[in-house]
Coordinates of C-alpha atoms and ligand atoms in Angstrom, one line a residue:
X1351 CA 141.0 -95.9 -53.7
X1352 CA 137.9 -96.1 -55.7
X1353 CA 135.5 -97.2 -53.0
X1354 CA 136.3 -94.4 -50.6
X1355 CA 135.8 -91.9 -53.3
X1356 CA 132.4 -93.4 -54.3
X1357 CA 131.3 -93.3 -50.7
X1358 CA 132.4 -89.7 -50.4
X1359 CA 130.3 -88.9 -53.5
X1360 CA 127.4 -90.9 -52.3
X1361 CA 127.4 -89.3 -48.9
X1362 CA 127.3 -85.8 -50.4
X1363 CA 124.8 -86.4 -53.1
X1364 CA 122.3 -88.4 -51.1
X1365 CA 119.0 -87.3 -52.6
X1366 CA 116.1 -89.6 -52.1
X1367 CA 113.4 -90.2 -54.7
X1368 CA 110.5 -92.6 -54.4
X1369 CA 111.1 -93.8 -58.0
X1370 CA 114.6 -95.1 -57.3
X1371 CA 114.2 -98.8 -56.5
X1372 CA 118.0 -99.4 -56.4
X1373 CA 120.6 -96.7 -56.5
X1374 CA 124.4 -96.5 -56.1
X1375 CA 126.0 -99.8 -54.9
X1376 CA 124.9 -102.6 -57.3
X1377 CA 125.9 -103.3 -60.8
X1378 CA 123.2 -101.0 -62.2
X1379 CA 120.4 -98.9 -60.9
X1380 CA 116.7 -99.6 -61.1
X1381 CA 114.1 -96.9 -61.4
X1382 CA 110.4 -96.7 -62.1
X1383 CA 108.8 -94.7 -64.9
X1384 CA 105.3 -93.3 -64.4
X1385 CA 102.7 -94.4 -67.0
X1386 CA 102.2 -91.9 -69.8
X1387 CA 105.7 -90.6 -69.6
X1388 CA 108.7 -90.9 -71.9
X1389 CA 112.2 -91.2 -70.6
X1390 CA 114.4 -88.3 -71.8
X1391 CA 118.2 -89.1 -71.8
X1392 CA 121.3 -87.1 -72.6
X1393 CA 125.0 -87.2 -71.8
X1394 CA 127.8 -84.6 -71.9
X1395 CA 131.5 -84.7 -71.2
X1396 CA 133.6 -81.9 -69.7
X1397 CA 137.3 -82.2 -70.3
X1398 CA 139.7 -80.0 -68.2
X1399 CA 141.3 -77.3 -70.3
X1400 CA 138.8 -77.8 -73.1
X1401 CA 135.4 -77.3 -71.6
X1402 CA 136.5 -75.4 -68.5
X1403 CA 139.7 -73.6 -67.5
X1404 CA 142.1 -75.8 -65.6
X1405 CA 142.0 -73.5 -62.5
X1406 CA 138.2 -73.7 -62.2
X1407 CA 137.1 -74.4 -58.6
X1408 CA 136.1 -78.1 -58.0
X1409 CA 132.7 -77.0 -56.7
X1410 CA 132.1 -75.2 -59.9
X1411 CA 133.2 -78.1 -62.0
X1412 CA 130.7 -80.3 -60.1
X1413 CA 127.9 -77.8 -60.6
X1414 CA 128.6 -77.2 -64.3
X1415 CA 129.0 -80.9 -65.2
X1416 CA 125.3 -81.5 -64.1
X1417 CA 124.1 -78.1 -65.3
X1418 CA 125.1 -78.6 -68.9
X1419 CA 123.1 -81.8 -68.9
X1420 CA 120.1 -80.4 -67.2
X1421 CA 120.1 -77.6 -69.8
X1422 CA 119.6 -80.3 -72.5
X1423 CA 116.7 -81.7 -70.6
X1424 CA 115.3 -78.2 -70.2
X1425 CA 115.4 -77.7 -73.9
X1426 CA 113.3 -80.9 -74.3
X1427 CA 110.7 -79.6 -71.8
X1428 CA 111.6 -82.5 -69.5
X1429 CA 111.5 -82.7 -65.7
X1430 CA 114.9 -84.0 -64.6
X1431 CA 114.9 -87.0 -62.3
X1432 CA 118.2 -89.0 -62.2
X1433 CA 121.8 -88.7 -63.1
X1434 CA 124.9 -90.9 -63.6
X1435 CA 128.4 -89.6 -63.1
X1436 CA 131.5 -91.0 -64.8
X1437 CA 134.5 -89.4 -63.2
X1438 CA 138.1 -89.7 -64.5
X1439 CA 140.6 -88.3 -62.0
X1440 CA 144.4 -87.9 -62.3
X1441 CA 144.7 -89.1 -58.7
X1442 CA 142.6 -90.2 -55.8
X1443 CA 142.2 -86.7 -54.4
X1444 CA 139.6 -86.8 -51.7
X1445 CA 139.5 -83.1 -51.2
X1446 CA 138.8 -82.5 -54.9
X1447 CA 136.1 -85.2 -54.9
X1448 CA 134.4 -83.7 -51.8
X1449 CA 134.3 -80.2 -53.2
X1450 CA 133.2 -81.5 -56.6
X1451 CA 130.4 -83.5 -55.0
X1452 CA 129.3 -80.4 -53.0
X1453 CA 128.9 -78.4 -56.2
X1454 CA 127.2 -81.2 -58.0
X1455 CA 124.9 -81.8 -55.1
X1456 CA 123.8 -78.2 -54.7
X1457 CA 122.3 -78.2 -58.2
X1458 CA 121.0 -81.8 -57.9
X1459 CA 119.1 -80.8 -54.8
X1460 CA 117.7 -77.7 -56.4
X1461 CA 116.1 -79.9 -59.0
X1462 CA 115.5 -83.1 -56.9
X1463 CA 117.8 -85.1 -59.2
X1464 CA 119.0 -88.4 -57.6
X1465 CA 122.5 -89.6 -58.5
X1466 CA 121.9 -93.3 -59.2
X1467 CA 125.3 -94.5 -60.4
X1468 CA 128.5 -93.9 -62.2
X1469 CA 132.0 -94.9 -62.7
X1470 CA 135.3 -93.8 -61.2
X1471 CA 138.6 -94.2 -63.2
X1472 CA 142.1 -92.8 -63.3
X1473 CA 143.3 -90.5 -66.1
X1474 CA 143.3 -86.9 -67.2
X1475 CA 140.5 -84.9 -65.5
X1476 CA 137.3 -85.4 -67.3
X1477 CA 133.7 -85.7 -66.2
X1478 CA 130.8 -87.3 -68.0
X1479 CA 127.3 -86.9 -66.7
X1480 CA 124.3 -88.7 -68.0
X1481 CA 121.0 -87.0 -67.1
X1482 CA 117.6 -88.6 -67.3
X1483 CA 114.2 -87.0 -67.1
X1484 CA 110.6 -87.4 -68.0
X1485 CA 108.1 -85.8 -70.3
X1486 CA 104.5 -86.7 -70.9
X1487 CA 104.3 -88.8 -74.0
X1488 CA 104.4 -86.7 -77.2
X1489 CA 104.9 -83.4 -75.4
X1490 CA 108.7 -83.0 -75.7
X1491 CA 110.1 -79.9 -77.4
X1492 CA 112.4 -80.6 -80.3
X1493 CA 114.6 -78.7 -82.8
X1494 CA 112.4 -79.8 -85.7
X1495 CA 109.1 -77.9 -85.3
X1496 CA 110.0 -74.3 -86.3
X1497 CA 107.7 -72.8 -89.0
X1498 CA 108.0 -69.9 -91.3
X1499 CA 106.8 -66.7 -89.6
X1500 CA 107.4 -68.0 -86.1
X1501 CA 108.9 -65.5 -83.7
X1502 CA 112.4 -66.4 -82.3
X1503 CA 112.9 -65.9 -78.6
X1504 CA 115.8 -66.4 -76.2
X1505 CA 115.7 -66.6 -72.4
X1506 CA 117.9 -64.5 -70.1
X1507 CA 121.0 -62.7 -71.5
X1508 CA 123.6 -63.8 -74.0
X1509 CA 127.4 -63.7 -74.1
X1510 CA 128.1 -63.4 -70.3
X1511 CA 129.9 -66.7 -70.0
X1512 CA 132.0 -66.1 -73.1
X1513 CA 132.8 -62.7 -71.8
X1514 CA 134.0 -64.1 -68.5
X1515 CA 136.1 -66.6 -70.4
X1516 CA 137.7 -63.9 -72.5
X1517 CA 138.5 -61.8 -69.4
X1518 CA 139.9 -64.8 -67.7
X1519 CA 142.2 -65.6 -70.6
X1520 CA 143.3 -62.0 -70.9
X1521 CA 144.1 -61.8 -67.2
X1522 CA 146.0 -65.1 -67.5
X1523 CA 148.1 -63.9 -70.5
X1524 CA 148.9 -60.7 -68.5
X1525 CA 149.9 -62.9 -65.5
X1526 CA 147.3 -61.2 -63.3
X1527 CA 145.7 -64.2 -61.9
X1528 CA 145.0 -62.6 -58.5
X1529 CA 143.9 -59.1 -59.6
X1530 CA 141.0 -57.5 -57.9
X1531 CA 137.7 -58.6 -59.4
X1532 CA 135.2 -55.9 -60.4
X1533 CA 131.5 -56.6 -59.6
X1534 CA 130.7 -57.0 -63.3
X1535 CA 133.5 -59.6 -63.6
X1536 CA 132.2 -61.6 -60.7
X1537 CA 128.7 -61.6 -62.2
X1538 CA 130.1 -62.8 -65.5
X1539 CA 132.2 -65.5 -63.9
X1540 CA 129.2 -66.9 -62.1
X1541 CA 127.5 -67.2 -65.5
X1542 CA 130.5 -69.2 -66.8
X1543 CA 131.0 -71.4 -63.7
X1544 CA 127.5 -71.8 -62.3
X1545 CA 125.1 -71.8 -65.3
X1546 CA 121.4 -72.1 -64.2
X1547 CA 119.6 -74.7 -66.4
X1548 CA 116.3 -73.2 -67.6
X1549 CA 114.2 -76.1 -66.4
X1550 CA 111.1 -74.0 -65.4
X1551 CA 111.2 -72.2 -68.8
X1552 CA 111.3 -75.5 -70.7
X1553 CA 108.3 -76.8 -68.8
X1554 CA 106.4 -73.5 -69.3
X1555 CA 107.0 -73.8 -73.1
X1556 CA 105.5 -77.2 -73.5
X1557 CA 102.5 -77.0 -75.7
X1558 CA 103.4 -73.5 -76.7
X1559 CA 106.8 -73.5 -78.4
X1560 CA 107.2 -75.0 -81.9
X1561 CA 110.9 -75.7 -81.5
X1562 CA 113.5 -75.3 -78.8
X1563 CA 117.2 -75.8 -78.2
X1564 CA 119.6 -74.9 -75.4
X1565 CA 122.5 -72.6 -76.4
X1566 CA 125.8 -74.2 -75.6
X1567 CA 127.9 -73.4 -78.7
X1568 CA 126.6 -69.9 -79.3
X1569 CA 123.3 -68.5 -80.6
X1570 CA 124.3 -68.5 -84.3
X1571 CA 125.4 -72.1 -84.2
X1572 CA 122.5 -73.4 -82.1
X1573 CA 119.8 -71.5 -83.9
X1574 CA 121.4 -72.9 -87.0
X1575 CA 120.7 -76.4 -85.8
X1576 CA 117.0 -75.5 -85.3
X1577 CA 116.9 -74.1 -88.8
X1578 CA 118.5 -77.3 -90.3
X1579 CA 116.3 -79.6 -88.3
X1580 CA 113.2 -77.7 -89.2
X1581 CA 114.0 -76.9 -92.9
X1582 CA 113.8 -73.2 -92.5
X1583 CA 116.0 -70.0 -92.1
X1584 CA 116.1 -67.3 -89.5
X1585 CA 116.6 -63.6 -89.3
X1586 CA 118.0 -62.0 -86.1
X1587 CA 117.7 -58.3 -85.3
X1588 CA 121.1 -57.5 -83.7
X1589 CA 119.7 -54.6 -81.7
X1590 CA 117.3 -56.8 -79.8
X1591 CA 119.9 -59.3 -78.5
X1592 CA 119.6 -59.3 -74.7
X1593 CA 122.9 -58.0 -73.2
X1594 CA 123.4 -58.0 -69.4
X1595 CA 124.5 -54.8 -67.7
X1596 CA 127.6 -56.7 -66.5
X1597 CA 128.6 -57.6 -70.1
X1598 CA 128.0 -54.0 -71.3
X1599 CA 130.2 -52.7 -68.4
X1600 CA 133.1 -55.0 -69.4
X1601 CA 133.1 -54.8 -73.3
X1602 CA 132.3 -52.3 -76.0
X1603 CA 129.0 -52.8 -77.9
X1604 CA 130.6 -54.5 -80.9
X1605 CA 132.4 -57.1 -78.7
X1606 CA 129.1 -57.6 -76.7
X1607 CA 127.3 -58.3 -79.9
X1608 CA 130.0 -60.8 -81.0
X1609 CA 130.0 -62.6 -77.7
X1610 CA 126.2 -62.7 -77.7
X1611 CA 126.0 -64.2 -81.2
X1612 CA 129.0 -66.5 -81.2
X1613 CA 130.2 -67.0 -77.7
X1614 CA 129.5 -70.4 -76.1
X1615 CA 128.3 -71.6 -72.7
X1616 CA 125.2 -69.5 -72.4
X1617 CA 122.8 -72.4 -71.4
X1618 CA 119.8 -70.2 -72.2
X1619 CA 116.9 -71.6 -74.3
X1620 CA 116.3 -70.4 -77.8
X1621 CA 112.8 -71.2 -79.0
X1622 CA 110.3 -70.4 -81.7
X1623 CA 106.6 -69.8 -81.3
X1624 CA 103.7 -68.9 -83.7
X1625 CA 103.3 -65.1 -83.7
X1626 CA 99.7 -65.4 -82.4
X1627 CA 101.0 -67.0 -79.3
X1628 CA 103.7 -64.5 -78.3
X1629 CA 101.6 -63.0 -75.4
X1630 CA 100.9 -66.5 -74.1
X1631 CA 104.6 -67.3 -74.1
X1632 CA 105.4 -64.2 -72.1
X1633 CA 102.6 -64.9 -69.6
X1634 CA 103.7 -68.6 -69.2
X1635 CA 107.3 -67.7 -68.7
X1636 CA 106.5 -64.9 -66.2
X1637 CA 104.5 -67.5 -64.1
X1638 CA 107.6 -69.7 -64.2
X1639 CA 109.7 -66.7 -63.0
X1640 CA 111.6 -66.4 -66.3
X1641 CA 112.0 -63.8 -69.0
X1642 CA 112.5 -64.1 -72.7
X1643 CA 113.3 -61.6 -75.4
X1644 CA 112.1 -61.7 -79.0
X1645 CA 115.2 -61.6 -81.2
X1646 CA 114.0 -62.4 -84.7
X1647 CA 111.8 -64.5 -86.9
X1648 CA 111.8 -67.7 -88.9
X1649 CA 111.8 -67.3 -92.7
X1650 CA 111.7 -69.6 -95.7
X1651 CA 115.1 -70.8 -96.9
X1652 CA 118.0 -71.9 -94.8
X1653 CA 120.7 -70.5 -92.5
X1654 CA 120.7 -67.6 -89.9
X1655 CA 121.1 -64.0 -91.1
X1656 CA 121.9 -61.2 -88.7
X1657 CA 120.2 -57.9 -89.5
X1658 CA 121.2 -54.4 -88.4
X1659 CA 119.0 -51.5 -87.4
X1660 CA 117.9 -50.7 -90.9
X1661 CA 117.3 -54.3 -91.9
X1662 CA 120.6 -54.6 -93.8
X1663 CA 122.7 -57.8 -93.2
X1664 CA 125.5 -57.4 -90.6
X1665 CA 128.7 -59.2 -91.6
X1666 CA 130.0 -60.9 -88.5
X1667 CA 133.8 -60.5 -87.8
X1668 CA 133.9 -64.2 -87.2
X1669 CA 137.4 -64.6 -88.4
X1670 CA 138.8 -62.6 -85.5
X1671 CA 136.8 -64.4 -82.9
X1672 CA 138.7 -66.7 -80.8
X1673 CA 136.4 -69.3 -79.4
X1674 CA 137.6 -71.2 -76.3
X1675 CA 138.5 -74.4 -78.2
X1676 CA 136.2 -77.3 -77.7
Ligands
ADP1182 P1 131.2 -102.1 -61.5 O1 132.6 -102.5 -61.5 O2 130.2 -103.2 -61.4 O3 130.9 -101.1 -62.7 P2 131.9 -100.0 -59.7 O4 132.8 -100.4 -58.6 O5 132.4 -99.2 -60.8 O6 131.0 -101.2 -60.2 O7 130.8 -99.1 -59.0 C1 130.1 -99.6 -57.8 C2 128.9 -98.8 -57.6 O8 129.2 -97.4 -57.4 C3 127.9 -98.8 -58.8 O9 126.6 -98.8 -58.3 C4 128.2 -97.5 -59.5 O10 127.1 -97.1 -60.3 C5 128.6 -96.6 -58.4 N1 129.6 -95.6 -58.8 C6 130.9 -95.7 -59.2 N2 131.5 -94.6 -59.4 C7 130.5 -93.6 -59.2 C8 130.5 -92.2 -59.3 N3 131.6 -91.5 -59.7 N4 129.3 -91.6 -58.9 C9 128.3 -92.3 -58.5 N5 128.2 -93.6 -58.4 C10 129.3 -94.3 -58.7
MG1183 MG1 132.3 -99.6 -63.0

């Protein structure tokens, strides 16, 4: 079974790169690395029913399994180059594999990422993608460089994917799997199923941002990682959080805020930059076709505080928030 499936994947994700000396087919792949570059490597697993709803379309699973990894490379300021795909399937389902590969390939092509190997095994549906990329030596963005008084920015909008997941779960529990989708619901669903890794933004931020992370587990959690790694704290102004029109149409303001702060799967970049360089950031991002919003600042101390309009701390109703378990 295995070989037909591997051929099906190979046929659909055939992206040629000059730096691949030996791709799929041997025991391991061989690639070249340009002088003056560091190899950037990351891996993420998606388990059905844990990291995506079981009824997610195979194309979307393929796209997302690569997207979550390219998002990690984006956060490092890396150019993605190659990927490896470990696929665990309940059965040798050629239709699933073809659709999965089509979704994977659509994103791989968009970023010229070559699939150079993988593994195919039988078991509960789970996908592990290793993504590799390059960054000029010493120029990678990390979590550890935030400084007191830096401005905190986030690309795009927050909470859309978590909003889509909540609507999906509510529809499921009402037994309305086939109900008519409103335009805002479709927009939110595409944010959940087809996240766009912010590669161009990550490249634009090299040499400008002091620290950067991609938001996969929610803004509060991920900005918290930056704070821990950098030995600082952060203050967020809740009124400045970028909320999309689609999210605002589907949820009340309090729910939007909660989804933006604590919902997962955003795959936006959160970064910090010296205040004197804020204008430079906006100009560099605009050239890269991206947008970022200033949402707070780095302070001395530790942890992330959320401030309301008058500067008073907002207590988050975290206890009532049901995160899609991961
Ligand atoms: P081995 O037993 O030596 O690990 P495999 O039979 O697992 O070899 O794989 C044969 C070739 O196919 C290898 O080059 C491997 O990288 C590639 N391959 C296997 N599964 C996948 C997959 N899901 N996606 C891409 N390449 C794969
Ligand atoms: Mg193998």
